[in-house]
Short mmCIF file of C-alpha atoms in Angstrom, two decimals:
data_model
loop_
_atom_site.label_atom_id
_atom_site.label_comp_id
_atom_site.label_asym_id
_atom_site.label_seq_id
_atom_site.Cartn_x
_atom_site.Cartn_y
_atom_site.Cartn_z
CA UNK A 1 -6.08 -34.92 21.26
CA UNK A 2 -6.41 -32.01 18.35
CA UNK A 3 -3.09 -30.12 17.68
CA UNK A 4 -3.91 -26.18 17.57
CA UNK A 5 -3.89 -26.18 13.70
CA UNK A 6 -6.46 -28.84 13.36
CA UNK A 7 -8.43 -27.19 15.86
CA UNK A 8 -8.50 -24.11 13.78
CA UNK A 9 -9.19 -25.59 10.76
CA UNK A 10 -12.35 -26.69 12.51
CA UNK A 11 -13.25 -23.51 12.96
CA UNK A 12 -12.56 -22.56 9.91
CA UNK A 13 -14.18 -25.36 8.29
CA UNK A 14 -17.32 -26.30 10.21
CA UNK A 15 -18.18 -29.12 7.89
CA UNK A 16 -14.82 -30.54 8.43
CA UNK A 17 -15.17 -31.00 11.93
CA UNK A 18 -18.36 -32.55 11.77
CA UNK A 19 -17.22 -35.03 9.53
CA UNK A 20 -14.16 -36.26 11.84
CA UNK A 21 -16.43 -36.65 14.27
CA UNK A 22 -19.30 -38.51 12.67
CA UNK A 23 -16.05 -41.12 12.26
CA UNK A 24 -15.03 -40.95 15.31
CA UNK A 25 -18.75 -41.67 16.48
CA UNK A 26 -18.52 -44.56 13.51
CA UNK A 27 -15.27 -45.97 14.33
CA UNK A 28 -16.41 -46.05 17.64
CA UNK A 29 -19.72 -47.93 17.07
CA UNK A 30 -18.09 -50.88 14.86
CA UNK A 31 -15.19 -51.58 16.78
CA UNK A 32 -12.56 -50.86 14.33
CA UNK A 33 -10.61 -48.60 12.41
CA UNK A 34 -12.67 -50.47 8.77
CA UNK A 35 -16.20 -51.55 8.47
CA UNK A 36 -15.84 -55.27 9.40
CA UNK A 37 -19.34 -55.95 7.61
CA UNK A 38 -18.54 -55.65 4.14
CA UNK A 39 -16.93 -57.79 1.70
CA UNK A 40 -13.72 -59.52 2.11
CA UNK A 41 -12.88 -59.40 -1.48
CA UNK A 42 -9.70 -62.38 -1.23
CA UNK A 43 -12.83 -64.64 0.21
CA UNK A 44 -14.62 -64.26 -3.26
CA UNK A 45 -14.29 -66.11 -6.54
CA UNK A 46 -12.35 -64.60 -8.90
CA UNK A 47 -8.97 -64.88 -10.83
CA UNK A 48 -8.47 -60.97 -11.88
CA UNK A 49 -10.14 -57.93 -9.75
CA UNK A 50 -10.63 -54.31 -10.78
CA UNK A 51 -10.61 -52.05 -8.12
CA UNK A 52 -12.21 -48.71 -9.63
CA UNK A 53 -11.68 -45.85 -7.03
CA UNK A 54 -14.55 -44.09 -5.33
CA UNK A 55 -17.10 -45.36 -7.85
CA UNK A 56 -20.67 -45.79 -6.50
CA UNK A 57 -22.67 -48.60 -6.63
CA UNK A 58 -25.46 -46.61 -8.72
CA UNK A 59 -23.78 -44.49 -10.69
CA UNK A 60 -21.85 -47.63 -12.02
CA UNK A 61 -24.68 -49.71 -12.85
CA UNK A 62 -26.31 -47.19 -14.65
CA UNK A 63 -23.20 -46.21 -16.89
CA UNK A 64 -21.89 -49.58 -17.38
CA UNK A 65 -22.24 -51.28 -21.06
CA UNK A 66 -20.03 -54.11 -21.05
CA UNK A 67 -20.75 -58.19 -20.82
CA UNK A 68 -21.31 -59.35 -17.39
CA UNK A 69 -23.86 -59.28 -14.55
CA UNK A 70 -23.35 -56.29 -11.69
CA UNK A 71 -24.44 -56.81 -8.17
CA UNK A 72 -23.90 -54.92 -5.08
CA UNK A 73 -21.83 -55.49 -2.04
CA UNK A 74 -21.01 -53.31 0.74
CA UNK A 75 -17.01 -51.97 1.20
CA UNK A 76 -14.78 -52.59 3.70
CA UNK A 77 -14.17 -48.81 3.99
CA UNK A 78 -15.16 -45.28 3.47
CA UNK A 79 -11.69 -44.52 1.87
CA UNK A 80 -8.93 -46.85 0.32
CA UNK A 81 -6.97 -46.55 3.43
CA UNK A 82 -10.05 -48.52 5.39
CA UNK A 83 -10.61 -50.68 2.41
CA UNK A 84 -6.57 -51.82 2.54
CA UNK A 85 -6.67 -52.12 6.24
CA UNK A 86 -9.88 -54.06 5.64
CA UNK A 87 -8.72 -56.32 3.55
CA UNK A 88 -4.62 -56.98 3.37
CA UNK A 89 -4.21 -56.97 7.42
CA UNK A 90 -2.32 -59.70 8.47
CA UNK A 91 -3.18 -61.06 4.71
CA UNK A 92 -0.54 -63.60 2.69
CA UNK A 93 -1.87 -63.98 -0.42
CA UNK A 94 1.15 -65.53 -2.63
CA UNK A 95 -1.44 -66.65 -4.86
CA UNK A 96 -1.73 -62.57 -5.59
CA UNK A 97 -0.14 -59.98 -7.80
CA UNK A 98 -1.21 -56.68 -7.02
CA UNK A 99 -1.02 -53.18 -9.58
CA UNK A 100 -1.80 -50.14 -8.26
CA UNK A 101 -1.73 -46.25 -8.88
CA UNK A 102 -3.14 -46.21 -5.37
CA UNK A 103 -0.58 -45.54 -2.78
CA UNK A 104 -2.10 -46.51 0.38
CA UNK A 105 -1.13 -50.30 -0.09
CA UNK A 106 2.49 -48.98 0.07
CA UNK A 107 2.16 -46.31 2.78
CA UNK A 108 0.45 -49.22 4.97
CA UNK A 109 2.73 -52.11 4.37
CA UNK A 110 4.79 -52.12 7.42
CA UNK A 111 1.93 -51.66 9.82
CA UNK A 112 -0.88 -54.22 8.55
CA UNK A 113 1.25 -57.22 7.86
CA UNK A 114 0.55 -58.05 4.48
CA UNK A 115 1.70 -60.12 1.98
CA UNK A 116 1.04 -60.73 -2.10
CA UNK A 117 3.42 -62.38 -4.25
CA UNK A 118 4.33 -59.05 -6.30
CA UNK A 119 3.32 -55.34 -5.52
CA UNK A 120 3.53 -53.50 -8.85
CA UNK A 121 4.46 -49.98 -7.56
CA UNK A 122 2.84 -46.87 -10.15
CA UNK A 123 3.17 -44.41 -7.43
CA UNK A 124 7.02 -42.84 -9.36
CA UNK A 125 6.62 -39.45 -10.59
CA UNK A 126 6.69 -40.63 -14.09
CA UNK A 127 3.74 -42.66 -14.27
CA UNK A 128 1.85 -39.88 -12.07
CA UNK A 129 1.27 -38.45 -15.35
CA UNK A 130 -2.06 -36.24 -15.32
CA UNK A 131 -3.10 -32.81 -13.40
CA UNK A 132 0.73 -31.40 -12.88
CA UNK A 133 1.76 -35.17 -11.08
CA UNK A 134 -1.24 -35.45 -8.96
CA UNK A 135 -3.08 -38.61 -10.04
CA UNK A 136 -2.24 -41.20 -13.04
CA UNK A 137 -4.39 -41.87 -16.05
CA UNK A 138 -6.13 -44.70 -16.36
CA UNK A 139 -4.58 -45.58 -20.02
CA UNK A 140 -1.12 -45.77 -18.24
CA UNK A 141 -2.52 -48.29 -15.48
CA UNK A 142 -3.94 -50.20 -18.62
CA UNK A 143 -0.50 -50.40 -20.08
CA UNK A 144 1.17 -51.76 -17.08
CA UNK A 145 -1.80 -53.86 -16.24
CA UNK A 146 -1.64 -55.80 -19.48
CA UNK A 147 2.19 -56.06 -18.58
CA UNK A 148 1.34 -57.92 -15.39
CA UNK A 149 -0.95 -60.27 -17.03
CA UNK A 150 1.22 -60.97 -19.69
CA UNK A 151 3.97 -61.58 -16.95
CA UNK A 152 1.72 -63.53 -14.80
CA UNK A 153 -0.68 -65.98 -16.42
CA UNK A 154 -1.08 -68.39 -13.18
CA UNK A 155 -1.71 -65.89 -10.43
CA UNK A 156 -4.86 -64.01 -9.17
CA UNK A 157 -4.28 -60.13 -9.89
CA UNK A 158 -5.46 -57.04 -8.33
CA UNK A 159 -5.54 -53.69 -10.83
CA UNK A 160 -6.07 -50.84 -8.67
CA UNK A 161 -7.41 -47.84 -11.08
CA UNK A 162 -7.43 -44.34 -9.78
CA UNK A 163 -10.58 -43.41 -11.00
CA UNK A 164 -13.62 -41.50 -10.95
CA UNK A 165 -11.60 -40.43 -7.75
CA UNK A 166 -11.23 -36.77 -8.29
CA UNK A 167 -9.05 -34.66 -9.66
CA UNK A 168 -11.37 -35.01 -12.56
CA UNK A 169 -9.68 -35.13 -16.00
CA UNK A 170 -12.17 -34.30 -18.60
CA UNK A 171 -11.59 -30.29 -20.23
CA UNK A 172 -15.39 -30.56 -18.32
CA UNK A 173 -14.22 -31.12 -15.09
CA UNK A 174 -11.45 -28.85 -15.06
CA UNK A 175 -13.15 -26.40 -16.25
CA UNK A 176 -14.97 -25.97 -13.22
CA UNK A 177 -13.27 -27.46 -10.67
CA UNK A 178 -9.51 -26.16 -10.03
CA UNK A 179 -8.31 -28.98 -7.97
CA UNK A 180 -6.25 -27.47 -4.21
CA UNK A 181 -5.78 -30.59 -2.36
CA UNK A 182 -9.14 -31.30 -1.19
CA UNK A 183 -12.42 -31.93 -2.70
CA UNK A 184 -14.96 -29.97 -0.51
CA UNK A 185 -12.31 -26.96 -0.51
CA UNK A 186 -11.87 -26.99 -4.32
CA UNK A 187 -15.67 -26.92 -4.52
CA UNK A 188 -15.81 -23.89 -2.53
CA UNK A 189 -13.63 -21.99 -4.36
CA UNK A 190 -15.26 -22.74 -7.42
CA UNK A 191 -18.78 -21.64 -8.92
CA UNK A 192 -19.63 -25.31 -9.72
CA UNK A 193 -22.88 -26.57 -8.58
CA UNK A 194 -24.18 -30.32 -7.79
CA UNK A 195 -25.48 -30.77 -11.12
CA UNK A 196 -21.80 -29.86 -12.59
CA UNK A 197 -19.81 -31.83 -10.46
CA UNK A 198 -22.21 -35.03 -11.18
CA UNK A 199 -21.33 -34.71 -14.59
CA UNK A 200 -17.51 -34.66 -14.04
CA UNK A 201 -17.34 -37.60 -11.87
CA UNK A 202 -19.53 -39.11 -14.50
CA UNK A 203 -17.36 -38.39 -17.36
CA UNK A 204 -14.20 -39.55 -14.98
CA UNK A 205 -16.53 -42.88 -14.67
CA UNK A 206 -16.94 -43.52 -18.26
CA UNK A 207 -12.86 -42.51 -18.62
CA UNK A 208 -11.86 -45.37 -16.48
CA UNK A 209 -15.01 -47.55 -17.70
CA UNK A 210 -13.27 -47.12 -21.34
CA UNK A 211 -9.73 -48.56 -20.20
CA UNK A 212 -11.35 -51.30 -18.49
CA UNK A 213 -12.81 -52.31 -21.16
CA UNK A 214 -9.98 -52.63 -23.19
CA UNK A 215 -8.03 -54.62 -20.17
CA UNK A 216 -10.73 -56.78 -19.88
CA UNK A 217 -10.29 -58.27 -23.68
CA UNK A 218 -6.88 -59.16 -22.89
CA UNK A 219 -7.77 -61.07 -19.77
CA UNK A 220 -8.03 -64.66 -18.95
CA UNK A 221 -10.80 -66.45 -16.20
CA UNK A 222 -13.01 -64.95 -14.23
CA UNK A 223 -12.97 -61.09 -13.83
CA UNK A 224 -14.55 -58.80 -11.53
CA UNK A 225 -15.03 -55.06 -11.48
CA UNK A 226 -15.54 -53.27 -8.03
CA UNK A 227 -14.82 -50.52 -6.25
CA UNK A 228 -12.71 -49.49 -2.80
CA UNK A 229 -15.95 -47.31 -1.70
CA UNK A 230 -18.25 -44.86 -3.12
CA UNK A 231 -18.21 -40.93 -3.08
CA UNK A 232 -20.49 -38.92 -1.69
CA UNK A 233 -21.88 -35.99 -4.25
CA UNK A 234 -23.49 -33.26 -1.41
CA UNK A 235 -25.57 -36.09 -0.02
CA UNK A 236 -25.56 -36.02 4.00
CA UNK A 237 -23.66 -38.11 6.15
CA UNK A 238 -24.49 -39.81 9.65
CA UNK A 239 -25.33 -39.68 12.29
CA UNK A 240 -24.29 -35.79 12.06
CA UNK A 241 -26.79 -34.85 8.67
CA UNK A 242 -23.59 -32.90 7.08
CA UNK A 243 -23.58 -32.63 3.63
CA UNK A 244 -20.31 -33.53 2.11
CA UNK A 245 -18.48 -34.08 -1.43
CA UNK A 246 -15.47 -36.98 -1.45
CA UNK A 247 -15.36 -39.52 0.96
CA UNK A 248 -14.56 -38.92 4.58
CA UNK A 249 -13.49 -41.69 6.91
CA UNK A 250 -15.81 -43.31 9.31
CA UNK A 251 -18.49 -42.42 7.12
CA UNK A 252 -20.81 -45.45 6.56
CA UNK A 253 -23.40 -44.41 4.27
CA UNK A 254 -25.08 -46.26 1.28
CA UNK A 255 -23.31 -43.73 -1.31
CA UNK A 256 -19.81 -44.17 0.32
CA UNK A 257 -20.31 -48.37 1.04
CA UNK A 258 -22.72 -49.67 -1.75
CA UNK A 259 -19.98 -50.58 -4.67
CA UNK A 260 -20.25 -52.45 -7.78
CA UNK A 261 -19.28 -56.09 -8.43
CA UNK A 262 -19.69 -56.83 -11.73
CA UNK A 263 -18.58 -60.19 -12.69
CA UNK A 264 -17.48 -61.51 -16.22
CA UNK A 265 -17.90 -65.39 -16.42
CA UNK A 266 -16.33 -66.85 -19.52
CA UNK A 267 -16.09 -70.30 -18.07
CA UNK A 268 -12.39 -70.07 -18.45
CA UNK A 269 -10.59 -70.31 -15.54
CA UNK A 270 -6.91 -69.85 -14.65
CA UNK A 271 -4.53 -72.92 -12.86
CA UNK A 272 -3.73 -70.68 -9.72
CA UNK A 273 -0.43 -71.23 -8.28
CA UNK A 274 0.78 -69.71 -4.80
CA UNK A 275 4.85 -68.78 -5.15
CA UNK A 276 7.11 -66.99 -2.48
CA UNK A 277 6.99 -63.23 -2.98
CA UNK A 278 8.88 -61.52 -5.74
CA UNK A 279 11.90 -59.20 -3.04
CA UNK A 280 11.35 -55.51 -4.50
CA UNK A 281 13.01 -53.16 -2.15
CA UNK A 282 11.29 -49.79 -1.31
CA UNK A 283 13.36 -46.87 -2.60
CA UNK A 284 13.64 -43.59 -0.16
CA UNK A 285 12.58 -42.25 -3.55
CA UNK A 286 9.85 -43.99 -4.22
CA UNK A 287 8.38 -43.63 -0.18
CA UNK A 288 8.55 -39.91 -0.62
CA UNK A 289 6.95 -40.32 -3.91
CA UNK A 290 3.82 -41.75 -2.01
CA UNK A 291 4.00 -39.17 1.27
CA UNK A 292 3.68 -36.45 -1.59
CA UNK A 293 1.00 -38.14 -3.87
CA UNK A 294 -0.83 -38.42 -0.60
CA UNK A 295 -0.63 -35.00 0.80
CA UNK A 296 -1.27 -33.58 -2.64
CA UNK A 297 -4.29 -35.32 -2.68
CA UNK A 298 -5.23 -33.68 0.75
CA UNK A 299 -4.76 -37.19 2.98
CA UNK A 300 -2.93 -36.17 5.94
CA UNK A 301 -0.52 -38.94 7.06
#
């Protein structure tokens, strides 16, 4: 059932409504709360994976310049919560260290029965360190990315980047987009047009694209670059034709599933070696830190 408020909003916000229920009608059709048909990205072969978040399958392979071959696989998810549910349910990967300025690992821990080695936590108010505490540059998830593989040279790791995901950080992008919470509001209340908000999540691309890049020197064995699901730039949705910006849930198009896998093959490969997980205890402080990141970002939860 719809509380009176979220009813409202509906009303208020036709678009909205349609898009809740084109996942409803989505969730409904798989069978689950993710999309069970895309990649299960601990079943692949790597020994370091870059998650890039909300970056398109097409929009990546067109702007990327570095070594390696990209191919396309499908997501687990519409949105990172689907993608963690996706793939870290009922998970133990001691083999695994995971960094990430994504907080939806965190927020879902208790519920999906997960398990890596380490969790490096970059959700602290402090390392939220671009547009007033709302998302974290990608040069500080470098720094603490190299820290992890310096600190962990026989373990698989997982660098969860928070980009192209909007807010968009170029003086471009917030020019003309004054970021309140939600992507399809903030578009609203701005003049931008498709054409202008294409070029901000392009310049957030080639942001993040440049930090990878500089990880990626530093790295040891095989790498791959993906993406927890695309982002949909005013194309439609299904099976309700909606147009949308961001990336609703339930919402299994090509532009939100299609992501990159780009995969850099030195030949090198790193002795793997599954420990017990590293005990980090989860602050009240550092929970609240991730309720707020997500509601600032306009996830209810």
């Amino acid at each position: 059932m719809y509380s009176i408020n979220q009813l409202w909003t509906g009303v208020k916000n036709p678009e909205l409504a349609l898009s809740k229920l084109n996942g409803t009608i989505n969730h409904w059709r798989v069978g689950s709360e993710y999309y069970p048909r895309g990649v299960d990205v601990f079943e692949e072969d790597w020994d370091n994976l870059v998650i890039l978040d909300a970056c398109r399958y097409d929009f990546f392979d067109e702007q990327v310049w570095f070594e390696g071959t990209t191919e396309k696989r499908l997501s687990r998810g519409s949105t990172s919560r689907e993608f963690i549910r996706g793939n870290f349910t009922d998970r133990t990967a001691k083999d695994t260290v995971y960094v990430s300025a994504n907080p939806w690992y965190l927020r879902l821990h208790d519920t999906i029965g997960g398990e890596v080695h380490d969790y490096m936590n970059l959700h602290s108010d402090e390392k939220r360190d671009a547009v007033g505490g709302l998302t974290t540059r990608p040069e500080t998830v470098t720094k603490h990315a190299l820290e992890a593989n310096e600190a962990y040279p026989n373990k698989r790791i997982i660098f969860h980047y928070l980009q192209p995901h909007q807010p968009y950080l170029t003086d471009f992008g917030r020019e003309i987009v004054d970021y309140q919470r939600d992507m399809m509001l903030s578009i609203k209340q701005s003049d931008a047009d498709r054409a202008e908000i294409v070029k901000a999540y392009r310049e957030n691309l080639d942001l993040v694209l440049d930090e990878v890049d500089t990880l990626i020197e530093s790295l040891t064995g095989k790498t791959v670059i993906t993406a927890d699901h695309g982002e949909l730039l005013g194309e439609r949705e299904r099976p309700i034709p909606v147009r949308r910006f961001g990336h609703p849930g339930g919402v299994y198009v090509d532009e939100l599933l299609e992501v990159p896998w780009h995969v850099i093959d030195t030949g090198e490969r790193k002795e793997i070696v599954a420990e017990e997980p590293v005990e980090r205890s989860v602050s009240e402080s550092d929970q609240e830190a991730v309720e707020q990141q997500l509601a600032d970002l306009g996830y209810r939860v």
